[in-house]
Structures are given as C-alpha cells and as structure tokens.
Amino acid sequence: MNEEPLLSVQGLEKHFPVTKGLLQRQVGAVRAVDGISFDVRKGETLGLVGESGCGKTTTGRLITRLIEPSAGKIVYAGQDITHMSQGRLRPLRRDVQMIFQDPYSSLNPRHTVGAIVGAPFRIQGIKTEQGTKKAVQGILELVGLNPEHYNRYPHEFSGGQRQRIGIARTLALKPKLIIADEPVSALDVSIQAQVVNLLEDLQGELDLTYVVIAHDLSVVRHISDRVAVMYLGKIVEIADRKGLYESPMHPYTNALLSAVPIPDPKRRKERERIRLQGDVPSPLNPPPACRFHTRCWKAQEICTQVEPPLETLAPGHQVACHFPENAPGLAGGLADGVSGGAASAGAVPAGTDPA
Amino acid sequence: MSFLELKDLRIHFPTDDGLVKSVDGLSFTLERGRTLGIVGESGSGKSVTSLGILGLHKGGRARISGEIWLDGEELVGASQEHVRTLRGKKMAMIFQDPLSAMHPFYTVGDQIIEAYRIHNDVSKKVARKHAIDMLGRVGIPQPARRVDSYPHEFSGGMRQRAMIAMALSCDPELLIADEPTTALDVTVQAQILDLMRDLQRDFDAALIVITHDLGVVAELSDDILVMYGGKCVEYGTSDDIFERPEHPYTWGLLGSMPRLDREPTERLMPIKGSPPSLINVPSGCAFHPRCAFEERTAGLAKVEVPELRETEGGHLVRCHLPAERRRAIWRNEIKPNLEAS
Ligand SMILES: Nc1ncnc2c1ncn2[C@@H]1O[C@H](COP(=O)(O)OP(=O)(O)OP(=O)(O)O)[C@@H](O)[C@H]1O
Ligand SMILES: Nc1ncnc2c1ncn2[C@@H]1O[C@H](COP(=O)(O)OP(=O)(O)OP(=O)(O)O)[C@@H](O)[C@H]1O
Ligand code: SF4
Ligand code: SF4
Ligand SMILES: [Mg+2]
Ligand SMILES: [Mg+2]
C-alpha cells in the first residue's frame, strides 16, 4: 500500500488564456483543468471519466508534457517532471506515451506501417534495417495484425486495425505508462471489444500501467481498477471500481450512472432515474463554489458559497461534496442539519432556465 | 395495409471502384404509434435507408429499386417534386449533427417559422407563436426569448432539442431520427431520450430510431431491425432481440458490449475481423468470414445467401442454421457467457 506511486499529480492546473482584439489582450481564461490531484500505482488502470469539455484530454496532455501546466506538480517515478527541460525529459519521454482518440488522423498517410511502427527504433539508431523489420513484425503480431502488413499504408486498414497500428507504434517505444485518450470511442462495438481485450492482454504481458480516458462508463468499468470522475476541470470523486459503481457518493456520479442507457428493454420500466436539467456550464465562467450546484438536486445555500474539498470518506474513496450519497456514517445527517436557501436548480421543472 | 412498408428496397451507388450496394433488399413494416430501432455497424446502410425513405437520393446518382409505401402511397416511383411536398408534414427527420441541418445565418425561430409556413397557411405572427410553443415543449428554457437565438448560441443539447422542435413543428406522421443522441453527453442524451419518448406518445407518430448503440435502442424501441452489409439479418420485438436473439451477428453485438447492469466479466467476446466491403460483398452469407458458427452450416454459408425466414411469431432471422440449432446455441453456448461470471 505504501509503495510509491508510479505517477503522482498534485494540484495540477491548466488555464488557457482567452484573448480579444488586435492586441490579443487577455480577457479571461478557460479553466480546463483546475487543481486536480491523484496517484496512479504501478500496474493498475486508472479510468478518467466525465462529459465533453471537462478536461480529460487536457489532463492527458499535461501528464505527457505535451503542454505546460499553469500550476501544480507532476511526479513520475519519484522525479518531479513538471518543468523538466526537454533534454532531461528525453529518456522519460519514452516511458510515458499517449494513444490518441482518432485512429484516422494520428497516422501519417504517406508512411507505410513498417515506417510508422519502426520510427522509434530508427530514431534510437540501435538497430539495423533487418533487425528493425523483425522487431516491428513482432509488435504487429503482438497487437493482432499480420506481419505481412509491414509495407501497407494506413488507408488500406479498417478503423480497428488503424487503432492497432497506433497501439503498435506506442508499444515500440517500450513505455511503462500509457495514457489512452478515448482509445475505442471512434470504433464500432464489435471492434471496440477487440481493442479493449488487446489492451488488457498487453497490460499483463508487458507490465504496463494505464490511464484510460473515456466518456463511456461501461467501457471504463470494464477495464479500470480505479476510476476518477471529472466535472468542469475538477475531480469530484475517485474510488476503486467497486466503490464507484456500487456506492457512488457524488451526486454527479450518481446522475451519470443512472443516465447510461441499459440494453435491456425490461429495465427501462423499473429503473429509477436521476435526470439532470440543462447542460454542463462553460469552463470560461464556471459556477462558484461547488461547480455542480447549478444542476444538482441536492444543492443548498452552502454549495454556492463554499467549495467542497476532496475528502476521503471511505477507504480509498474520495469525494468533493457537502451532502454525499452513500457515505458511511453520514447517512444524510449533514443534509438535515443545514437549512439552505434551496438553490436546487436540478428540481426546477423543464422549461425554466437553470442558469 | 401498414402505415409504412418497404418492399425489397435496393439503393446502389455506382462509383469508380465498383457498385456500392448500400441497401440490398430491405423489407419491413411499421405502424403509427410504434417505434422501430435500426441497429448495425458503421457502413451497414442505416443512413442510406433513412435518406431513401425521405426521397433524398432522388436526382442523385443512386440506383433505387423496390417499393416504399407510406400511408397508401408509393414513393420510389413518385416524382421528386411530389416527395418534397411530403417532407416536413408527412415525414420528417432528425439528424445526428444539428449544426449541419440548421442554417447558421437564420435564427432558430425563423427556421421553425419557415418550415411551419410551407405547410400551413398562417401569418408570421401565428407561426412565431407556434415556434415558441414547440421550443417550450422540447424543454428549451425561456422559449420566448430563445426563439431569436442563432444555432451557434445554443449548446449541443439545446440544438438537438431545437432540431426536434423543427422536425415536429408540422406534426409529421413519420419521424426518422438518425443517431439523435450520438453527439451528446450521457446526461443530455438521457434528457433527449425522455423527450423523444414523451413526444412520440403525444403525437402518435411512427418513429424510426437509427443507432449503433444497443442501449439507446432498448430504451426506445418496440421492434428492432439488425442490419449487416445492407441487409436485414434479424428482426423482432425488443424482447425477441434481447431475450432470444437467433442470429450469430446479434449474439456478437451483445457479447462485444460491456454492460453496467451486469458483473464486469473478465473478457469481452468480440466479433473477429471487420465489417464487409459493400463492393465485393462476401459470397453466400455476408457474415460468414466473421461468423463463429460458419462451419456448422456444412459449407452452405459460403455459397448461398440465406433467406430472411420467420422463426416464431414475426421474429425473422437470416441464417442457414436450423432454428432449433440456433436456439440451442443461444441457450447453451452464448447466453451463459453473457451473464455474469
Ligand atoms: N488549446 C486550447 N485553447 C483553449 N481552450 C482549450 C484548449 N484545449 C482545450 N481547451 C478547452 O478546455 C476545456 C477542456 O478540454 P478537453 O479537451 O480537455 O476536454 P475533454 O474532457 O477531453 O472533452 P471531450 O470529451 O470532448 O474530448 C474545453 O472547454 C476546451 O474547449
Ligand atoms: N453517395 C454515396 N456514394 C457512394 N457510396 C455511398 C454513398 N452514400 C453512402 N455510401 C456508402 O454506403 C454504405 C452505407 O452507408 P450509410 O451511411 O448508410 O452507413 P450507416 O449504416 O449509416 O453507417 P454509420 O453508422 O457510420 O452512420 C457505406 O459504405 C457508404 O460508404
Ligand atoms: S450537494 Fe452541494 S456540494 Fe454536493 S454536489 Fe450538490 S451542489 Fe455540490
Ligand atoms: S448463415 Fe452461417 S455464416 Fe451466416 S450467420 Fe448463419 S451460421 Fe453464420
Ligand atoms: Mg478529449
Ligand atoms: Mg449513418
């Protein structure tokens, strides 16, 4: 338990400036990631879920140092890499790799599969052309592609095969930590399952650690050991899979889970649903204090004034909410003690503006 | 006669690479007040079918044959002008991407007003009031103010609502929704699915929902049609498809999907390979290169296209395996694997 995490993120922030006019005067900032902290242990899979624009991809790009953080700290294998120079970062760069969402645009259409997957070997200059070919074919086989595909071009492959090529390219670098950003969301269900199985097999064989970013809660449950839920640039809940899916504490997590359509026609009558009103507010101007209060059916006065800290409410289960659900020993007691001004926008009927 | 009936519909596109058989012999019926879900992988012909019903391939290079009967009228042979007069009032469509279906330079209200006035001889003022009503019904907050907004001023969920308002403004009898929630977040998707269910009840329209998401289909549909390579491979009630599916492709779809309502199983059961080319469609059963049960048809699947046959009470399956064999496979080999380990 007290083994040092492979990756530790502390108070990480990314604010994108919003500029206006000829002089590019800064008029505001998109608070894409706004102070998040979490650890990833060696060999585990951490799932990162949340709705569009909540900052998942930005988090991934920060961890892989593709963009500079505005504040906070990233510690990889005990080393603070937050502001490490590109030169010093180079050996670590290979360790931490990202798999991208779009299997179509992330591969150079003019390069053969052999060139794409083999590039890391050539850059490292360690191998002869024969040796490279052999190594690449080995990796192609590992990801379930035919080694004879070596001289083919990306457009000759289906979406699932292209995603495999992207995974093969990533594996060629022998990474230890892989950030997979929506690795299956562009694929058909039948192909999604192939890629999900592949990622799981590779993890076992190559001792990989994953951060899997996805908006599909069923896929995330399937592959993750622990799951972090983001809302508007913040982590609102983080727990192991069982804790998060079986006793979710944050109202937003509860709403997300109950919104997932279940492929069982019988269940549509029985299921009790939480229906949120409105859309996710803009990260340009996020609601103060608890960012979820404009849509939360449990919101009270205090939620609009005091930001709830991310606190450990059960072993390994952290939640940022004043009135959590399913919290052991709390059982709604807190909620009863506070008489708020019922700013409960979630309870407002359809047709009124929740904002 | 059914309200909507497709008979052996074929929609083929000549291209430089060959003839693309996007829809290849599709037949089904749909009554008023019922919802048909069409599922299938990318490229299976779902959108081409819906555009075909609306007559939107007319005048293009598509080769269309077969019959489409809507409320006693045949549409494949009808003129482009005539079908145009039916769009909006008789039948309407909700597209996946509302931005591409709405004009960016006109306000949402003006677009609904215009659509309404094409089919209804009313003043602008009356039409405007109707537009505000419709926006309110689909849950747009402060509709009297929002009616003058431009599409880009709406969030994704609001745009989808506005498009639904536009599609429903002339009270269509047939509504086709092509991936109506695919671009939306899950909490907003849930709102839109609720809305579509309520509206269908109020308007008593016939609804076709096209999607690749079996969850969405289960939420909305009375009947389900599973498409593969331009053909229907299985058709039945929701219960038929989810409780006693008989086609190996349907089994594959169900086995590929991680589900929140079940224990997380150790492994998913994907379908091997990838979807078929529609130019060089595999011989015989188009699914045979990916089918785990192909050997059990003694080579027949490679050479002969199986027919869509009734297995029980309106449940149709396109597979050479005898019905008893399929049911035994489902019961003994597939279903136990889908349930939690
Ligand atoms: N380079 C940038 N400049 C300005 N704003 C940005 C930039 N990159 C991202 N953003 C904004 O930051 C927020 C978070 O974006 P991000 O891409 O991380 O979201 P996400 O959770 O990955 O969403 P999705 O599920 O849609 O991929 C969004 O509001 C986005 O518009
Ligand atoms: N105008 C056209 N010319 C040539 N081929 C076409 C044309 N329109 C569609 N197709 C082809 O027809 C097939 C079916 O397309 P369709 O859009 O119906 O698929 P779909 O089932 O809706 O898929 P998706 O889930 O990706 O939307 C595809 O292979 C597509 O490339
Ligand atoms: S109860 Fe209050 S603190 Fe908790 S999520 Fe709702 S608004 Fe936020
Ligand atoms: S006909 Fe044969 S190949 Fe086709 S689905 Fe049935 S068993 Fe599989
Ligand atoms: Mg993203
Ligand atoms: Mg389509």
mmCIF file with all atom_site columns, C-alpha atoms in Angstrom, chain B residues 194-341:
data_model
loop_
_atom_site.group_PDB
_atom_site.id
_atom_site.type_symbol
_atom_site.label_atom_id
_atom_site.label_alt_id
_atom_site.label_comp_id
_atom_site.label_asym_id
_atom_site.label_entity_id
_atom_site.label_seq_id
_atom_site.pdbx_PDB_ins_code
_atom_site.Cartn_x
_atom_site.Cartn_y
_atom_site.Cartn_z
_atom_site.occupancy
_atom_site.B_iso_or_equiv
_atom_site.pdbx_formal_charge
_atom_site.auth_seq_id
_atom_site.auth_comp_id
_atom_site.auth_asym_id
_atom_site.auth_atom_id
_atom_site.pdbx_PDB_model_num
ATOM 1   C CA . ASP B 1 194 ? -37.000 11.008  -22.366 1.00 0.00 ? 194 ASP B CA 1
ATOM 2   C CA . LEU B 1 195 ? -38.183 13.811  -24.583 1.00 0.00 ? 195 LEU B CA 1
ATOM 3   C CA . MET B 1 196 ? -38.479 11.609  -27.657 1.00 0.00 ? 196 MET B CA 1
ATOM 4   C CA . ARG B 1 197 ? -40.438 9.019   -25.703 1.00 0.00 ? 197 ARG B CA 1
ATOM 5   C CA . ASP B 1 198 ? -42.861 11.644  -24.389 1.00 0.00 ? 198 ASP B CA 1
ATOM 6   C CA . LEU B 1 199 ? -43.305 13.339  -27.751 1.00 0.00 ? 199 LEU B CA 1
ATOM 7   C CA . GLN B 1 200 ? -43.974 10.119  -29.537 1.00 0.00 ? 200 GLN B CA 1
ATOM 8   C CA . ARG B 1 201 ? -46.721 9.332   -27.067 1.00 0.00 ? 201 ARG B CA 1
ATOM 9   C CA . ASP B 1 202 ? -48.259 12.798  -27.505 1.00 0.00 ? 202 ASP B CA 1
ATOM 10  C CA . PHE B 1 203 ? -48.002 12.933  -31.276 1.00 0.00 ? 203 PHE B CA 1
ATOM 11  C CA . ASP B 1 204 ? -48.754 9.264   -32.019 1.00 0.00 ? 204 ASP B CA 1
ATOM 12  C CA . ALA B 1 205 ? -46.257 9.299   -34.879 1.00 0.00 ? 205 ALA B CA 1
ATOM 13  C CA . ALA B 1 206 ? -44.443 6.306   -36.315 1.00 0.00 ? 206 ALA B CA 1
ATOM 14  C CA . LEU B 1 207 ? -40.829 6.610   -35.207 1.00 0.00 ? 207 LEU B CA 1
ATOM 15  C CA . ILE B 1 208 ? -37.677 5.074   -36.672 1.00 0.00 ? 208 ILE B CA 1
ATOM 16  C CA . VAL B 1 209 ? -34.585 5.390   -34.493 1.00 0.00 ? 209 VAL B CA 1
ATOM 17  C CA . ILE B 1 210 ? -31.275 4.633   -36.129 1.00 0.00 ? 210 ILE B CA 1
ATOM 18  C CA . THR B 1 211 ? -28.270 3.993   -33.953 1.00 0.00 ? 211 THR B CA 1
ATOM 19  C CA . HIS B 1 212 ? -25.291 1.765   -33.312 1.00 0.00 ? 212 HIS B CA 1
ATOM 20  C CA . ASP B 1 213 ? -25.982 1.886   -29.558 1.00 0.00 ? 213 ASP B CA 1
ATOM 21  C CA . LEU B 1 214 ? -27.949 -1.126  -28.342 1.00 0.00 ? 214 LEU B CA 1
ATOM 22  C CA . GLY B 1 215 ? -28.673 0.709   -25.096 1.00 0.00 ? 215 GLY B CA 1
ATOM 23  C CA . VAL B 1 216 ? -30.425 3.558   -26.911 1.00 0.00 ? 216 VAL B CA 1
ATOM 24  C CA . VAL B 1 217 ? -32.413 1.067   -28.984 1.00 0.00 ? 217 VAL B CA 1
ATOM 25  C CA . ALA B 1 218 ? -33.534 -0.811  -25.889 1.00 0.00 ? 218 ALA B CA 1
ATOM 26  C CA . GLU B 1 219 ? -34.691 2.445   -24.308 1.00 0.00 ? 219 GLU B CA 1
ATOM 27  C CA . LEU B 1 220 ? -36.942 3.445   -27.195 1.00 0.00 ? 220 LEU B CA 1
ATOM 28  C CA . SER B 1 221 ? -37.938 0.614   -29.489 1.00 0.00 ? 221 SER B CA 1
ATOM 29  C CA . ASP B 1 222 ? -40.931 -1.668  -29.755 1.00 0.00 ? 222 ASP B CA 1
ATOM 30  C CA . ASP B 1 223 ? -39.357 -3.532  -32.655 1.00 0.00 ? 223 ASP B CA 1
ATOM 31  C CA . ILE B 1 224 ? -35.740 -3.857  -33.736 1.00 0.00 ? 224 ILE B CA 1
ATOM 32  C CA . LEU B 1 225 ? -34.131 -4.477  -37.106 1.00 0.00 ? 225 LEU B CA 1
ATOM 33  C CA . VAL B 1 226 ? -30.479 -5.566  -37.151 1.00 0.00 ? 226 VAL B CA 1
ATOM 34  C CA . MET B 1 227 ? -28.644 -4.637  -40.354 1.00 0.00 ? 227 MET B CA 1
ATOM 35  C CA . TYR B 1 228 ? -25.469 -6.154  -41.709 1.00 0.00 ? 228 TYR B CA 1
ATOM 36  C CA . GLY B 1 229 ? -23.939 -5.315  -45.070 1.00 0.00 ? 229 GLY B CA 1
ATOM 37  C CA . GLY B 1 230 ? -27.057 -3.613  -46.446 1.00 0.00 ? 230 GLY B CA 1
ATOM 38  C CA . LYS B 1 231 ? -29.430 -6.418  -45.445 1.00 0.00 ? 231 LYS B CA 1
ATOM 39  C CA . CYS B 1 232 ? -31.682 -7.166  -42.518 1.00 0.00 ? 232 CYS B CA 1
ATOM 40  C CA . VAL B 1 233 ? -30.232 -10.164 -40.678 1.00 0.00 ? 233 VAL B CA 1
ATOM 41  C CA . GLU B 1 234 ? -32.678 -10.225 -37.770 1.00 0.00 ? 234 GLU B CA 1
ATOM 42  C CA . TYR B 1 235 ? -35.973 -8.538  -36.986 1.00 0.00 ? 235 TYR B CA 1
ATOM 43  C CA . GLY B 1 236 ? -38.237 -8.889  -33.990 1.00 0.00 ? 236 GLY B CA 1
ATOM 44  C CA . THR B 1 237 ? -39.704 -7.244  -30.938 1.00 0.00 ? 237 THR B CA 1
ATOM 45  C CA . SER B 1 238 ? -37.285 -5.774  -28.415 1.00 0.00 ? 238 SER B CA 1
ATOM 46  C CA . ASP B 1 239 ? -37.798 -8.868  -26.309 1.00 0.00 ? 239 ASP B CA 1
ATOM 47  C CA . ASP B 1 240 ? -37.018 -11.156 -29.258 1.00 0.00 ? 240 ASP B CA 1
ATOM 48  C CA . ILE B 1 241 ? -33.747 -9.372  -29.912 1.00 0.00 ? 241 ILE B CA 1
ATOM 49  C CA . PHE B 1 242 ? -32.569 -9.029  -26.332 1.00 0.00 ? 242 PHE B CA 1
ATOM 50  C CA . GLU B 1 243 ? -34.050 -12.165 -24.742 1.00 0.00 ? 243 GLU B CA 1
ATOM 51  C CA . ARG B 1 244 ? -33.929 -14.745 -27.539 1.00 0.00 ? 244 ARG B CA 1
ATOM 52  C CA . PRO B 1 245 ? -31.743 -13.474 -30.362 1.00 0.00 ? 245 PRO B CA 1
ATOM 53  C CA . GLU B 1 246 ? -31.087 -16.084 -33.023 1.00 0.00 ? 246 GLU B CA 1
ATOM 54  C CA . HIS B 1 247 ? -28.573 -14.553 -35.408 1.00 0.00 ? 247 HIS B CA 1
ATOM 55  C CA . PRO B 1 248 ? -24.838 -15.039 -34.795 1.00 0.00 ? 248 PRO B CA 1
ATOM 56  C CA . TYR B 1 249 ? -24.205 -11.357 -35.609 1.00 0.00 ? 249 TYR B CA 1
ATOM 57  C CA . THR B 1 250 ? -26.713 -10.210 -32.995 1.00 0.00 ? 250 THR B CA 1
ATOM 58  C CA . TRP B 1 251 ? -25.010 -12.520 -30.496 1.00 0.00 ? 251 TRP B CA 1
ATOM 59  C CA . GLY B 1 252 ? -21.720 -10.905 -31.464 1.00 0.00 ? 252 GLY B CA 1
ATOM 60  C CA . LEU B 1 253 ? -23.057 -7.416  -30.831 1.00 0.00 ? 253 LEU B CA 1
ATOM 61  C CA . LEU B 1 254 ? -24.374 -8.431  -27.427 1.00 0.00 ? 254 LEU B CA 1
ATOM 62  C CA . GLY B 1 255 ? -21.099 -10.153 -26.494 1.00 0.00 ? 255 GLY B CA 1
ATOM 63  C CA . SER B 1 256 ? -18.982 -7.173  -27.539 1.00 0.00 ? 256 SER B CA 1
ATOM 64  C CA . MET B 1 257 ? -20.602 -4.783  -25.159 1.00 0.00 ? 257 MET B CA 1
ATOM 65  C CA . PRO B 1 258 ? -19.540 -4.179  -21.588 1.00 0.00 ? 258 PRO B CA 1
ATOM 66  C CA . ARG B 1 259 ? -22.711 -3.552  -19.566 1.00 0.00 ? 259 ARG B CA 1
ATOM 67  C CA . LEU B 1 260 ? -23.375 -1.606  -16.415 1.00 0.00 ? 260 LEU B CA 1
ATOM 68  C CA . ASP B 1 261 ? -26.231 -3.872  -15.378 1.00 0.00 ? 261 ASP B CA 1
ATOM 69  C CA . ARG B 1 262 ? -24.045 -6.942  -15.156 1.00 0.00 ? 262 ARG B CA 1
ATOM 70  C CA . GLU B 1 263 ? -20.990 -8.036  -13.214 1.00 0.00 ? 263 GLU B CA 1
ATOM 71  C CA . PRO B 1 264 ? -17.889 -6.898  -15.055 1.00 0.00 ? 264 PRO B CA 1
ATOM 72  C CA . THR B 1 265 ? -16.891 -10.088 -16.849 1.00 0.00 ? 265 THR B CA 1
ATOM 73  C CA . GLU B 1 266 ? -13.296 -10.973 -17.322 1.00 0.00 ? 266 GLU B CA 1
ATOM 74  C CA . ARG B 1 267 ? -13.330 -10.755 -21.090 1.00 0.00 ? 267 ARG B CA 1
ATOM 75  C CA . LEU B 1 268 ? -15.494 -9.342  -23.815 1.00 0.00 ? 268 LEU B CA 1
ATOM 76  C CA . MET B 1 269 ? -16.380 -11.581 -26.724 1.00 0.00 ? 269 MET B CA 1
ATOM 77  C CA . PRO B 1 270 ? -15.646 -9.549  -29.831 1.00 0.00 ? 270 PRO B CA 1
ATOM 78  C CA . ILE B 1 271 ? -16.647 -10.441 -33.360 1.00 0.00 ? 271 ILE B CA 1
ATOM 79  C CA . LYS B 1 272 ? -13.461 -11.274 -35.238 1.00 0.00 ? 272 LYS B CA 1
ATOM 80  C CA . GLY B 1 273 ? -12.447 -9.359  -38.375 1.00 0.00 ? 273 GLY B CA 1
ATOM 81  C CA . SER B 1 274 ? -14.063 -6.180  -39.639 1.00 0.00 ? 274 SER B CA 1
ATOM 82  C CA . PRO B 1 275 ? -17.251 -5.118  -41.439 1.00 0.00 ? 275 PRO B CA 1
ATOM 83  C CA . PRO B 1 276 ? -17.659 -6.262  -45.060 1.00 0.00 ? 276 PRO B CA 1
ATOM 84  C CA . SER B 1 277 ? -16.917 -4.318  -48.186 1.00 0.00 ? 277 SER B CA 1
ATOM 85  C CA . LEU B 1 278 ? -20.147 -3.325  -49.907 1.00 0.00 ? 278 LEU B CA 1
ATOM 86  C CA . ILE B 1 279 ? -18.496 -3.549  -53.314 1.00 0.00 ? 279 ILE B CA 1
ATOM 87  C CA . ASN B 1 280 ? -17.053 -7.053  -53.004 1.00 0.00 ? 280 ASN B CA 1
ATOM 88  C CA . VAL B 1 281 ? -19.633 -8.399  -50.610 1.00 0.00 ? 281 VAL B CA 1
ATOM 89  C CA . PRO B 1 282 ? -18.543 -11.806 -49.262 1.00 0.00 ? 282 PRO B CA 1
ATOM 90  C CA . SER B 1 283 ? -20.187 -14.681 -51.117 1.00 0.00 ? 283 SER B CA 1
ATOM 91  C CA . GLY B 1 284 ? -23.130 -16.502 -49.599 1.00 0.00 ? 284 GLY B CA 1
ATOM 92  C CA . CYS B 1 285 ? -23.916 -15.225 -46.133 1.00 0.00 ? 285 CYS B CA 1
ATOM 93  C CA . ALA B 1 286 ? -22.179 -11.838 -45.948 1.00 0.00 ? 286 ALA B CA 1
ATOM 94  C CA . PHE B 1 287 ? -21.330 -12.507 -42.323 1.00 0.00 ? 287 PHE B CA 1
ATOM 95  C CA . HIS B 1 288 ? -19.603 -15.841 -42.949 1.00 0.00 ? 288 HIS B CA 1
ATOM 96  C CA . PRO B 1 289 ? -15.967 -14.623 -42.778 1.00 0.00 ? 289 PRO B CA 1
ATOM 97  C CA . ARG B 1 290 ? -16.608 -13.384 -39.232 1.00 0.00 ? 290 ARG B CA 1
ATOM 98  C CA . CYS B 1 291 ? -19.069 -15.979 -38.037 1.00 0.00 ? 291 CYS B CA 1
ATOM 99  C CA . ALA B 1 292 ? -18.017 -18.409 -35.324 1.00 0.00 ? 292 ALA B CA 1
ATOM 100 C CA . PHE B 1 293 ? -20.646 -20.908 -36.456 1.00 0.00 ? 293 PHE B CA 1
ATOM 101 C CA . GLU B 1 294 ? -19.952 -20.909 -40.148 1.00 0.00 ? 294 GLU B CA 1
ATOM 102 C CA . GLU B 1 295 ? -18.528 -24.480 -40.125 1.00 0.00 ? 295 GLU B CA 1
ATOM 103 C CA . ARG B 1 296 ? -21.757 -25.777 -38.712 1.00 0.00 ? 296 ARG B CA 1
ATOM 104 C CA . THR B 1 297 ? -23.582 -24.945 -41.941 1.00 0.00 ? 297 THR B CA 1
ATOM 105 C CA . ALA B 1 298 ? -21.536 -27.508 -43.912 1.00 0.00 ? 298 ALA B CA 1
ATOM 106 C CA . GLY B 1 299 ? -20.147 -25.035 -46.416 1.00 0.00 ? 299 GLY B CA 1
ATOM 107 C CA . LEU B 1 300 ? -23.563 -23.705 -47.374 1.00 0.00 ? 300 LEU B CA 1
ATOM 108 C CA . ALA B 1 301 ? -22.919 -20.241 -45.878 1.00 0.00 ? 301 ALA B CA 1
ATOM 109 C CA . LYS B 1 302 ? -20.015 -19.674 -48.274 1.00 0.00 ? 302 LYS B CA 1
ATOM 110 C CA . VAL B 1 303 ? -22.072 -20.183 -51.414 1.00 0.00 ? 303 VAL B CA 1
ATOM 111 C CA . GLU B 1 304 ? -25.711 -19.453 -50.774 1.00 0.00 ? 304 GLU B CA 1
ATOM 112 C CA . VAL B 1 305 ? -27.266 -16.263 -49.430 1.00 0.00 ? 305 VAL B CA 1
ATOM 113 C CA . PRO B 1 306 ? -29.571 -17.308 -46.583 1.00 0.00 ? 306 PRO B CA 1
ATOM 114 C CA . GLU B 1 307 ? -33.125 -16.035 -46.773 1.00 0.00 ? 307 GLU B CA 1
ATOM 115 C CA . LEU B 1 308 ? -34.838 -13.997 -44.096 1.00 0.00 ? 308 LEU B CA 1
ATOM 116 C CA . ARG B 1 309 ? -37.197 -16.529 -42.564 1.00 0.00 ? 309 ARG B CA 1
ATOM 117 C CA . GLU B 1 310 ? -39.742 -16.388 -39.798 1.00 0.00 ? 310 GLU B CA 1
ATOM 118 C CA . THR B 1 311 ? -38.716 -18.383 -36.764 1.00 0.00 ? 311 THR B CA 1
ATOM 119 C CA . GLU B 1 312 ? -41.653 -17.678 -34.472 1.00 0.00 ? 312 GLU B CA 1
ATOM 120 C CA . GLY B 1 313 ? -44.392 -15.057 -34.220 1.00 0.00 ? 313 GLY B CA 1
ATOM 121 C CA . GLY B 1 314 ? -42.982 -12.392 -36.522 1.00 0.00 ? 314 GLY B CA 1
ATOM 122 C CA . HIS B 1 315 ? -39.360 -12.927 -35.437 1.00 0.00 ? 315 HIS B CA 1
ATOM 123 C CA . LEU B 1 316 ? -37.260 -13.076 -38.622 1.00 0.00 ? 316 LEU B CA 1
ATOM 124 C CA . VAL B 1 317 ? -33.729 -14.468 -38.992 1.00 0.00 ? 317 VAL B CA 1
ATOM 125 C CA . ARG B 1 318 ? -31.370 -14.698 -41.973 1.00 0.00 ? 318 ARG B CA 1
ATOM 126 C CA . CYS B 1 319 ? -29.198 -17.750 -41.262 1.00 0.00 ? 319 CYS B CA 1
ATOM 127 C CA . HIS B 1 320 ? -28.755 -21.243 -42.678 1.00 0.00 ? 320 HIS B CA 1
ATOM 128 C CA . LEU B 1 321 ? -28.662 -22.907 -39.276 1.00 0.00 ? 321 LEU B CA 1
ATOM 129 C CA . PRO B 1 322 ? -31.957 -24.598 -38.402 1.00 0.00 ? 322 PRO B CA 1
ATOM 130 C CA . ALA B 1 323 ? -33.956 -22.694 -35.788 1.00 0.00 ? 323 ALA B CA 1
ATOM 131 C CA . GLU B 1 324 ? -33.621 -25.420 -33.143 1.00 0.00 ? 324 GLU B CA 1
ATOM 132 C CA . ARG B 1 325 ? -29.841 -25.437 -33.551 1.00 0.00 ? 325 ARG B CA 1
ATOM 133 C CA . ARG B 1 326 ? -29.713 -21.658 -33.154 1.00 0.00 ? 326 ARG B CA 1
ATOM 134 C CA . ARG B 1 327 ? -31.847 -21.717 -30.045 1.00 0.00 ? 327 ARG B CA 1
ATOM 135 C CA . ALA B 1 328 ? -29.693 -24.445 -28.546 1.00 0.00 ? 328 ALA B CA 1
ATOM 136 C CA . ILE B 1 329 ? -26.526 -22.484 -29.285 1.00 0.00 ? 329 ILE B CA 1
ATOM 137 C CA . TRP B 1 330 ? -28.002 -19.356 -27.713 1.00 0.00 ? 330 TRP B CA 1
ATOM 138 C CA . ARG B 1 331 ? -29.149 -21.256 -24.633 1.00 0.00 ? 331 ARG B CA 1
ATOM 139 C CA . ASN B 1 332 ? -26.059 -23.388 -24.096 1.00 0.00 ? 332 ASN B CA 1
ATOM 140 C CA . GLU B 1 333 ? -23.116 -21.511 -25.585 1.00 0.00 ? 333 GLU B CA 1
ATOM 141 C CA . ILE B 1 334 ? -23.877 -17.788 -25.760 1.00 0.00 ? 334 ILE B CA 1
ATOM 142 C CA . LYS B 1 335 ? -26.255 -16.771 -23.007 1.00 0.00 ? 335 LYS B CA 1
ATOM 143 C CA . PRO B 1 336 ? -24.281 -18.351 -20.135 1.00 0.00 ? 336 PRO B CA 1
ATOM 144 C CA . ASN B 1 337 ? -21.228 -16.353 -21.252 1.00 0.00 ? 337 ASN B CA 1
ATOM 145 C CA . LEU B 1 338 ? -23.117 -13.085 -21.341 1.00 0.00 ? 338 LEU B CA 1
ATOM 146 C CA . GLU B 1 339 ? -24.404 -13.469 -17.825 1.00 0.00 ? 339 GLU B CA 1
ATOM 147 C CA . ALA B 1 340 ? -22.022 -12.592 -15.091 1.00 0.00 ? 340 ALA B CA 1
ATOM 148 C CA . SER B 1 341 ? -19.211 -14.940 -14.335 1.00 0.00 ? 341 SER B CA 1
#
